[in-house]
Amino acid sequence: MIRRSVIAGVGAYLPERVVPNAELAAKVDTSDDWIVERTGIKQRYMAAEGEFTSHLAIKAATHALSRANMDGKDLDLIVVATTTPDNTFPATAAKVQAALGRSGIIAFDVQAVCSGFVYALSVADNFIKAGQVESALVIGAETFTRLLDWNDRTTCVLFGDGAGAVVLQAGQGEGTAKDRGILSTHLHSDGRYYDMLMVDGGPSSTQTTGHVHMKGREVFRHAVVNLADTVREAIEHNQVTIDDVDWLVPHQANRRILDSTADKLNLDPAKVIITVDQHANTSAASIPLALNQGVTDGRIKPGQLVLMEAMGGGFTWGSALVRM
Ligand code: ACO
């Protein structure tokens, strides 16, 4: 028997304010038609003034814990994936820990931009597999709209705010793809592409927060190749086929990236959970938000095989194959 990290609960939170494309078209030279055609995005959610990443993270965490019939005192580890922490330090995870009333446990942030959730899930899974903890809360939370230059139409239409979370509990399996829990994670990075997708500020370089800059076509080109590769890697590692996958829960960057990746993999498009039209790109929050959507509307059921994949700044990319 081997140790497995089993998903005991999934939760999410979106800010109240919905911003449709038309609202952006009133501010910058863009249109609902252009945004929908090139990205599939129809609207995004935006955090209120005074509403920080930690507030979204705590609400998503509380939701996931209640779904798992647990509370903060049952946790041994909190990992928050975010690119938009409340402050440069301490980690946003510290605020989540304090709010959940669980002092003394392990809590830290992981920074891998849009791949952050897959990275954080992998880190937590390894803590569980190593026997260092019995339970973990993994959160992807972002107030990404705070990094946008609202005069730059090439980026400001693409992103939104939100948070999603999963609770992991140690379980046991036979070591096959029939086990419940995280079957594998595969992570990658290639810093030669640092400048392709970046924020031009930071405490060490400019002492400002900065804004998002992106070479969109280059990102698109690399995303389709890297995502298909990491999906194949997960499939081969676990000796399953693409047809065995019940649901692809991808990072939600862009509808065209999702369609191209599914096409490259010969995956039935009906098996892809899509939220980019409603949420836009919420960076580290997008996978748990989409997972929560699929669980909440009853599409994703216990026992099904779910493949998560993401790519983001760095470049970073990776996948997680999970039996729910
Ligand atoms: N509204 C109207 N016109 C626009 C807008 C806009 N919001 N943005 C760009 N344009 C214009 C450009 O200025 C350009 O005009 P020009 O021909 O007069 O110079 C024209 O549209 C075409 O611009 P491109 O950048 O070539 O458009 P493209 O078809 O590549 O679409 C997009 C741009 C949507 C960003 C695309 O490159 C893409 O999807 N890239 C992937 C990037 C991505 O999703 N990043 C998210 C973060 S990374 C991640 O999460 C994986």
CSV table of C-alpha atoms and ligand atoms in Angstrom, one decimal:
chain,number,residue,atom,x,y,z
A,1,MET,CA,0.0,0.0,0.0
A,2,ILE,CA,1.2,3.6,-0.7
A,3,ARG,CA,0.2,6.9,0.7
A,4,ARG,CA,-2.1,9.0,-1.5
A,5,SER,CA,-3.5,12.6,-1.2
A,6,VAL,CA,-7.2,12.4,-1.5
A,7,ILE,CA,-9.4,15.4,-2.4
A,8,ALA,CA,-11.9,15.7,0.5
A,9,GLY,CA,-13.5,19.0,-0.5
A,10,VAL,CA,-13.5,21.6,-3.2
A,11,GLY,CA,-14.6,25.3,-2.8
A,12,ALA,CA,-14.4,28.6,-4.5
A,13,TYR,CA,-15.2,32.3,-4.2
A,14,LEU,CA,-15.8,35.0,-6.7
A,15,PRO,CA,-16.0,38.7,-5.9
A,16,GLU,CA,-19.5,40.3,-6.3
A,17,ARG,CA,-18.7,42.7,-9.1
A,18,VAL,CA,-19.1,41.4,-12.6
A,19,VAL,CA,-17.4,43.4,-15.4
A,20,PRO,CA,-18.8,42.6,-18.9
A,21,ASN,CA,-16.7,43.2,-22.0
A,22,ALA,CA,-18.9,46.2,-22.8
A,23,GLU,CA,-17.7,48.0,-19.7
A,24,LEU,CA,-14.1,47.7,-20.9
A,25,ALA,CA,-15.0,48.8,-24.4
A,26,ALA,CA,-16.2,52.0,-22.9
A,27,LYS,CA,-12.7,52.7,-21.5
A,28,VAL,CA,-10.2,51.3,-24.1
A,29,ASP,CA,-10.3,50.8,-27.8
A,30,THR,CA,-11.8,47.3,-27.9
A,31,SER,CA,-15.1,45.6,-28.5
A,32,ASP,CA,-17.1,42.7,-27.1
A,33,ASP,CA,-16.9,41.0,-30.5
A,34,TRP,CA,-13.0,41.2,-30.6
A,35,ILE,CA,-12.7,39.9,-27.1
A,36,VAL,CA,-15.2,37.0,-27.6
A,37,GLU,CA,-13.7,36.0,-31.0
A,38,ARG,CA,-10.0,36.0,-29.9
A,39,THR,CA,-10.4,34.8,-26.3
A,40,GLY,CA,-13.9,33.4,-25.6
A,41,ILE,CA,-14.1,35.8,-22.6
A,42,LYS,CA,-17.5,37.4,-22.0
A,43,GLN,CA,-17.0,38.8,-18.5
A,44,ARG,CA,-14.7,38.8,-15.5
A,45,TYR,CA,-15.2,39.3,-11.7
A,46,MET,CA,-13.3,42.1,-10.0
A,47,ALA,CA,-12.5,42.5,-6.3
A,48,ALA,CA,-13.9,45.5,-4.5
A,49,GLU,CA,-11.8,48.3,-3.1
A,50,GLY,CA,-10.4,47.0,0.2
A,51,GLU,CA,-11.0,43.4,-0.8
A,52,PHE,CA,-7.6,41.6,-1.0
A,53,THR,CA,-6.4,38.2,-2.2
A,54,SER,CA,-6.5,36.9,1.4
A,55,HIS,CA,-10.2,37.8,1.7
A,56,LEU,CA,-11.0,35.8,-1.4
A,57,ALA,CA,-8.7,32.9,-0.3
A,58,ILE,CA,-10.3,32.7,3.1
A,59,LYS,CA,-13.8,32.5,1.6
A,60,ALA,CA,-12.8,29.8,-0.8
A,61,ALA,CA,-11.0,27.9,2.0
A,62,THR,CA,-14.0,28.0,4.2
A,63,HIS,CA,-16.2,26.7,1.4
A,64,ALA,CA,-13.8,23.8,0.7
A,65,LEU,CA,-13.5,22.9,4.4
A,66,SER,CA,-17.2,22.8,4.8
A,67,ARG,CA,-17.5,20.5,1.8
A,68,ALA,CA,-14.9,18.2,3.4
A,69,ASN,CA,-16.8,18.4,6.8
A,70,MET,CA,-13.7,19.8,8.4
A,71,ASP,CA,-12.6,23.0,9.9
A,72,GLY,CA,-9.3,24.9,10.4
A,73,LYS,CA,-8.3,22.8,13.4
A,74,ASP,CA,-8.1,19.7,11.2
A,75,LEU,CA,-5.4,21.1,9.0
A,76,ASP,CA,-1.6,20.5,9.2
A,77,LEU,CA,-0.5,22.6,6.1
A,78,ILE,CA,-1.7,25.6,4.1
A,79,VAL,CA,-0.2,26.4,0.7
A,80,VAL,CA,-1.5,29.5,-1.1
A,81,ALA,CA,-0.6,29.9,-4.8
A,82,THR,CA,-0.7,33.5,-5.7
A,83,THR,CA,1.0,36.1,-7.8
A,84,THR,CA,-0.9,38.9,-6.1
A,85,PRO,CA,-0.2,38.6,-2.4
A,86,ASP,CA,-1.7,41.2,0.0
A,87,ASN,CA,1.8,42.4,0.8
A,88,THR,CA,5.3,41.6,-0.4
A,89,PHE,CA,5.6,39.7,2.9
A,90,PRO,CA,4.5,37.9,5.0
A,91,ALA,CA,2.9,35.2,2.9
A,92,THR,CA,-0.8,35.5,2.3
A,93,ALA,CA,-1.0,31.9,3.7
A,94,ALA,CA,-0.3,33.4,7.1
A,95,LYS,CA,-3.4,35.5,7.0
A,96,VAL,CA,-5.4,32.4,5.9
A,97,GLN,CA,-3.9,30.5,8.8
A,98,ALA,CA,-4.8,33.2,11.4
A,99,ALA,CA,-8.4,33.5,10.0
A,100,LEU,CA,-8.9,29.7,10.2
A,101,GLY,CA,-7.7,29.7,13.8
A,102,ARG,CA,-5.0,27.1,13.4
A,103,SER,CA,-1.7,28.4,14.9
A,104,GLY,CA,1.6,26.6,14.7
A,105,ILE,CA,1.1,24.6,11.5
A,106,ILE,CA,3.0,25.0,8.2
A,107,ALA,CA,1.8,27.9,6.0
A,108,PHE,CA,3.5,29.5,3.0
A,109,ASP,CA,2.9,30.8,-0.5
A,110,VAL,CA,4.0,29.4,-3.8
A,111,GLN,CA,4.7,31.6,-6.8
A,112,ALA,CA,4.4,30.1,-10.3
A,113,VAL,CA,1.9,32.5,-11.8
A,114,CYS,CA,-0.8,30.7,-13.8
A,115,SER,CA,0.8,27.3,-13.0
A,116,GLY,CA,0.7,28.1,-9.3
A,117,PHE,CA,-2.2,25.8,-8.4
A,118,VAL,CA,-0.6,22.8,-10.0
A,119,TYR,CA,2.7,23.6,-8.3
A,120,ALA,CA,1.1,24.1,-4.9
A,121,LEU,CA,-0.9,20.9,-5.3
A,122,SER,CA,2.3,19.0,-6.1
A,123,VAL,CA,4.1,20.5,-3.0
A,124,ALA,CA,1.2,19.6,-0.7
A,125,ASP,CA,1.0,16.1,-2.2
A,126,ASN,CA,4.7,15.6,-1.5
A,127,PHE,CA,4.3,16.7,2.1
A,128,ILE,CA,1.5,14.1,2.5
A,129,LYS,CA,3.3,11.3,0.7
A,130,ALA,CA,6.4,11.9,2.8
A,131,GLY,CA,4.3,11.4,5.9
A,132,GLN,CA,5.1,14.9,7.2
A,133,VAL,CA,1.4,15.9,7.3
A,134,GLU,CA,-2.0,14.2,7.3
A,135,SER,CA,-4.1,17.0,5.8
A,136,ALA,CA,-3.5,20.1,3.6
A,137,LEU,CA,-5.4,23.1,2.3
A,138,VAL,CA,-4.3,24.2,-1.2
A,139,ILE,CA,-5.6,27.5,-2.4
A,140,GLY,CA,-5.2,29.4,-5.7
A,141,ALA,CA,-6.2,33.0,-5.1
A,142,GLU,CA,-5.6,36.2,-7.1
A,143,THR,CA,-6.6,39.8,-7.4
A,144,PHE,CA,-4.9,39.9,-10.8
A,145,THR,CA,-6.8,42.9,-12.1
A,146,ARG,CA,-4.6,45.0,-9.7
A,147,LEU,CA,-1.6,44.2,-12.0
A,148,LEU,CA,-3.3,45.5,-15.2
A,149,ASP,CA,-2.6,48.7,-17.1
A,150,TRP,CA,-6.1,49.7,-18.0
A,151,ASN,CA,-4.8,51.6,-21.0
A,152,ASP,CA,-3.3,48.5,-22.6
A,153,ARG,CA,-6.0,46.8,-24.5
A,154,THR,CA,-3.8,43.8,-25.4
A,155,THR,CA,-3.7,42.7,-21.7
A,156,CYS,CA,-6.5,44.4,-19.7
A,157,VAL,CA,-9.3,42.5,-21.3
A,158,LEU,CA,-7.8,39.0,-20.4
A,159,PHE,CA,-7.8,38.7,-16.6
A,160,GLY,CA,-10.1,38.6,-13.6
A,161,ASP,CA,-10.1,38.0,-9.8
A,162,GLY,CA,-11.2,35.0,-7.8
A,163,ALA,CA,-10.1,32.1,-5.6
A,164,GLY,CA,-10.5,28.3,-5.4
A,165,ALA,CA,-9.4,25.7,-2.9
A,166,VAL,CA,-9.1,22.0,-2.2
A,167,VAL,CA,-8.7,20.1,1.0
A,168,LEU,CA,-6.4,17.1,0.8
A,169,GLN,CA,-6.4,14.2,3.3
A,170,ALA,CA,-3.9,11.3,3.5
A,171,GLY,CA,-5.3,8.0,2.2
A,172,GLN,CA,-4.0,4.7,1.0
A,173,GLY,CA,-3.9,3.1,-2.4
A,174,GLU,CA,-2.5,0.1,-4.3
A,175,GLY,CA,-0.2,2.3,-6.4
A,176,THR,CA,-2.3,2.1,-9.6
A,177,ALA,CA,-4.4,4.5,-11.6
A,178,LYS,CA,-7.5,3.0,-9.9
A,179,ASP,CA,-6.5,4.6,-6.6
A,180,ARG,CA,-8.4,7.6,-5.3
A,181,GLY,CA,-6.3,10.7,-4.9
A,182,ILE,CA,-3.5,12.5,-6.7
A,183,LEU,CA,-1.9,9.9,-9.0
A,184,SER,CA,0.9,12.1,-10.3
A,185,THR,CA,2.1,15.6,-10.8
A,186,HIS,CA,4.6,16.8,-13.4
A,187,LEU,CA,6.1,20.3,-13.1
A,188,HIS,CA,8.4,22.2,-15.5
A,189,SER,CA,9.9,25.6,-16.0
A,190,ASP,CA,12.1,27.4,-18.6
A,191,GLY,CA,13.4,30.8,-17.6
A,192,ARG,CA,14.7,31.6,-21.0
A,193,TYR,CA,11.2,32.9,-21.7
A,194,TYR,CA,11.1,35.2,-18.6
A,195,ASP,CA,10.3,38.3,-20.6
A,196,MET,CA,7.5,36.8,-22.7
A,197,LEU,CA,5.0,37.2,-19.9
A,198,MET,CA,5.9,39.3,-17.0
A,199,VAL,CA,5.1,42.2,-14.6
A,200,ASP,CA,7.6,45.0,-15.0
A,201,GLY,CA,7.9,45.8,-11.3
A,202,GLY,CA,9.0,44.3,-8.0
A,203,PRO,CA,10.5,45.1,-4.6
A,204,SER,CA,14.1,44.3,-5.8
A,205,SER,CA,14.0,45.9,-9.2
A,206,THR,CA,11.8,48.9,-9.2
A,207,GLN,CA,10.2,49.1,-5.8
A,208,THR,CA,6.8,49.4,-7.5
A,209,THR,CA,4.2,46.7,-8.2
A,210,GLY,CA,4.3,47.1,-12.0
A,211,HIS,CA,2.0,46.0,-14.8
A,212,VAL,CA,1.5,42.9,-16.9
A,213,HIS,CA,3.3,42.7,-20.3
A,214,MET,CA,2.9,39.8,-22.7
A,215,LYS,CA,4.0,38.7,-26.1
A,216,GLY,CA,0.6,37.1,-26.8
A,217,ARG,CA,1.4,35.2,-29.9
A,218,GLU,CA,4.6,33.7,-28.5
A,219,VAL,CA,2.7,32.7,-25.3
A,220,PHE,CA,0.0,31.1,-27.3
A,221,ARG,CA,2.5,29.1,-29.4
A,222,HIS,CA,4.4,27.7,-26.4
A,223,ALA,CA,1.2,27.1,-24.4
A,224,VAL,CA,-0.3,24.7,-26.9
A,225,VAL,CA,2.9,22.6,-27.3
A,226,ASN,CA,3.8,22.5,-23.6
A,227,LEU,CA,0.3,21.7,-22.4
A,228,ALA,CA,-0.1,18.9,-24.8
A,229,ASP,CA,3.3,17.5,-23.8
A,230,THR,CA,2.6,17.6,-20.1
A,231,VAL,CA,-0.8,15.9,-20.6
A,232,ARG,CA,0.8,13.1,-22.6
A,233,GLU,CA,3.4,12.8,-19.8
A,234,ALA,CA,0.7,12.3,-17.2
A,235,ILE,CA,-1.2,9.8,-19.3
A,236,GLU,CA,1.9,7.7,-20.1
A,237,HIS,CA,3.3,7.8,-16.5
A,238,ASN,CA,0.0,6.4,-15.2
A,239,GLN,CA,-0.5,3.9,-18.0
A,240,VAL,CA,-3.9,5.2,-19.0
A,241,THR,CA,-5.2,6.6,-22.3
A,242,ILE,CA,-6.7,10.0,-23.1
A,243,ASP,CA,-10.1,8.2,-23.4
A,244,ASP,CA,-9.8,7.1,-19.7
A,245,VAL,CA,-9.8,10.8,-18.7
A,246,ASP,CA,-13.3,11.8,-17.6
A,247,TRP,CA,-12.6,15.5,-17.4
A,248,LEU,CA,-9.8,17.9,-18.4
A,249,VAL,CA,-9.8,20.8,-16.0
A,250,PRO,CA,-7.3,23.2,-17.7
A,251,HIS,CA,-5.9,26.6,-16.6
A,252,GLN,CA,-8.4,29.0,-18.2
A,253,ALA,CA,-6.3,31.5,-20.2
A,254,ASN,CA,-8.0,31.6,-23.5
A,255,ARG,CA,-10.7,29.6,-25.3
A,256,ARG,CA,-8.5,29.1,-28.4
A,257,ILE,CA,-5.7,27.6,-26.3
A,258,LEU,CA,-8.2,25.2,-24.7
A,259,ASP,CA,-9.7,24.2,-28.1
A,260,SER,CA,-6.2,23.8,-29.7
A,261,THR,CA,-4.9,21.7,-26.8
A,262,ALA,CA,-8.0,19.4,-26.8
A,263,ASP,CA,-7.7,19.1,-30.6
A,264,LYS,CA,-3.9,18.2,-30.4
A,265,LEU,CA,-4.7,15.5,-27.9
A,266,ASN,CA,-7.7,14.1,-29.8
A,267,LEU,CA,-9.8,14.7,-26.6
A,268,ASP,CA,-13.5,15.0,-26.9
A,269,PRO,CA,-14.2,18.8,-26.4
A,270,ALA,CA,-17.3,17.9,-24.3
A,271,LYS,CA,-14.9,16.6,-21.6
A,272,VAL,CA,-13.2,20.0,-21.1
A,273,ILE,CA,-14.5,22.1,-18.2
A,274,ILE,CA,-14.6,25.7,-19.5
A,275,THR,CA,-15.1,28.8,-17.3
A,276,VAL,CA,-12.9,31.3,-19.2
A,277,ASP,CA,-16.1,32.8,-20.7
A,278,GLN,CA,-17.4,33.7,-17.2
A,279,HIS,CA,-14.2,34.2,-15.1
A,280,ALA,CA,-11.5,35.3,-17.7
A,281,ASN,CA,-8.0,34.3,-16.8
A,282,THR,CA,-7.7,34.2,-12.9
A,283,SER,CA,-4.1,32.9,-13.0
A,284,ALA,CA,-3.5,30.5,-10.1
A,285,ALA,CA,-7.2,30.5,-9.1
A,286,SER,CA,-8.6,29.3,-12.5
A,287,ILE,CA,-8.1,25.5,-12.1
A,288,PRO,CA,-9.7,25.2,-8.6
A,289,LEU,CA,-12.5,27.6,-9.8
A,290,ALA,CA,-13.2,25.3,-12.8
A,291,LEU,CA,-12.9,22.2,-10.6
A,292,ASN,CA,-15.4,23.7,-8.2
A,293,GLN,CA,-17.7,24.5,-11.1
A,294,GLY,CA,-17.6,20.9,-12.4
A,295,VAL,CA,-18.2,19.5,-8.9
A,296,THR,CA,-21.0,21.9,-8.1
A,297,ASP,CA,-23.0,21.3,-11.3
A,298,GLY,CA,-22.6,17.5,-10.9
A,299,ARG,CA,-20.5,16.9,-13.9
A,300,ILE,CA,-17.4,15.7,-11.9
A,301,LYS,CA,-18.3,12.7,-9.8
A,302,PRO,CA,-16.4,10.7,-7.1
A,303,GLY,CA,-14.3,8.0,-8.7
A,304,GLN,CA,-13.8,9.9,-12.0
A,305,LEU,CA,-10.4,10.7,-13.5
A,306,VAL,CA,-9.6,14.4,-13.7
A,307,LEU,CA,-6.6,15.8,-15.5
A,308,MET,CA,-5.5,19.4,-14.6
A,309,GLU,CA,-2.9,21.3,-16.6
A,310,ALA,CA,-1.5,24.8,-16.7
A,311,MET,CA,1.1,27.1,-18.2
A,312,GLY,CA,2.1,30.5,-17.1
A,313,GLY,CA,4.9,33.1,-16.7
A,314,GLY,CA,8.4,31.9,-16.3
A,315,PHE,CA,7.6,29.9,-18.4
A,316,THR,CA,6.2,27.4,-16.0
A,317,TRP,CA,3.9,24.5,-16.8
A,318,GLY,CA,2.6,21.2,-15.4
A,319,SER,CA,-0.1,18.7,-14.8
A,320,ALA,CA,-1.8,16.7,-12.1
A,321,LEU,CA,-3.8,13.5,-12.7
A,322,VAL,CA,-6.3,12.9,-9.9
A,323,ARG,CA,-9.0,10.3,-9.2
A,324,MET,CA,-11.8,12.1,-7.4
B,1,ACO,N1,-9.3,44.8,-28.7
B,1,ACO,C1,-9.2,45.1,-30.1
B,1,ACO,N2,-8.0,44.9,-30.8
B,1,ACO,C2,-7.0,44.4,-30.1
B,1,ACO,C3,-7.0,44.1,-28.7
B,1,ACO,C4,-8.2,44.3,-28.1
B,1,ACO,N3,-8.4,44.0,-26.7
B,1,ACO,N4,-5.8,43.6,-28.4
B,1,ACO,C5,-5.1,43.6,-29.5
B,1,ACO,N5,-5.8,44.1,-30.5
B,1,ACO,C6,-5.3,44.3,-31.9
B,1,ACO,C7,-3.8,44.4,-32.0
B,1,ACO,O1,-3.4,45.7,-31.7
B,1,ACO,C8,-3.6,44.1,-33.4
B,1,ACO,O2,-3.9,45.2,-34.2
B,1,ACO,P1,-3.0,45.5,-35.5
B,1,ACO,O3,-3.1,44.3,-36.4
B,1,ACO,O4,-3.6,46.8,-36.0
B,1,ACO,O5,-1.6,45.7,-34.9
B,1,ACO,C9,-4.6,43.0,-33.7
B,1,ACO,O6,-5.6,43.1,-32.6
B,1,ACO,C10,-4.1,41.6,-33.6
B,1,ACO,O7,-3.2,41.5,-32.4
B,1,ACO,P2,-2.6,40.1,-32.0
B,1,ACO,O8,-1.8,40.3,-30.8
B,1,ACO,O9,-1.8,39.6,-33.2
B,1,ACO,O10,-3.9,39.2,-31.8
B,1,ACO,P3,-3.9,37.7,-31.6
B,1,ACO,O11,-4.8,37.1,-32.5
B,1,ACO,O12,-2.6,37.1,-31.3
B,1,ACO,O13,-4.7,37.7,-30.2
B,1,ACO,C11,-4.3,37.3,-27.8
B,1,ACO,C12,-4.2,38.3,-29.0
B,1,ACO,C13,-5.7,37.1,-27.6
B,1,ACO,C14,-3.6,37.9,-26.6
B,1,ACO,C15,-3.6,36.0,-28.3
B,1,ACO,O14,-2.3,36.2,-28.7
B,1,ACO,C16,-3.5,35.0,-27.2
B,1,ACO,O15,-4.5,34.4,-26.8
B,1,ACO,N6,-2.4,34.7,-26.6
B,1,ACO,C17,-2.2,33.9,-25.5
B,1,ACO,C18,-1.9,34.7,-24.3
B,1,ACO,C19,-2.7,34.4,-23.1
B,1,ACO,O16,-3.7,33.8,-23.1
B,1,ACO,N7,-2.1,34.8,-22.1
B,1,ACO,C20,-2.7,34.7,-20.8
B,1,ACO,C21,-1.6,34.5,-19.8
B,1,ACO,S1,-0.6,33.2,-20.1
B,1,ACO,C22,-1.4,31.9,-19.7
B,1,ACO,O17,-2.2,32.0,-18.8
B,1,ACO,C23,-1.2,30.7,-20.5
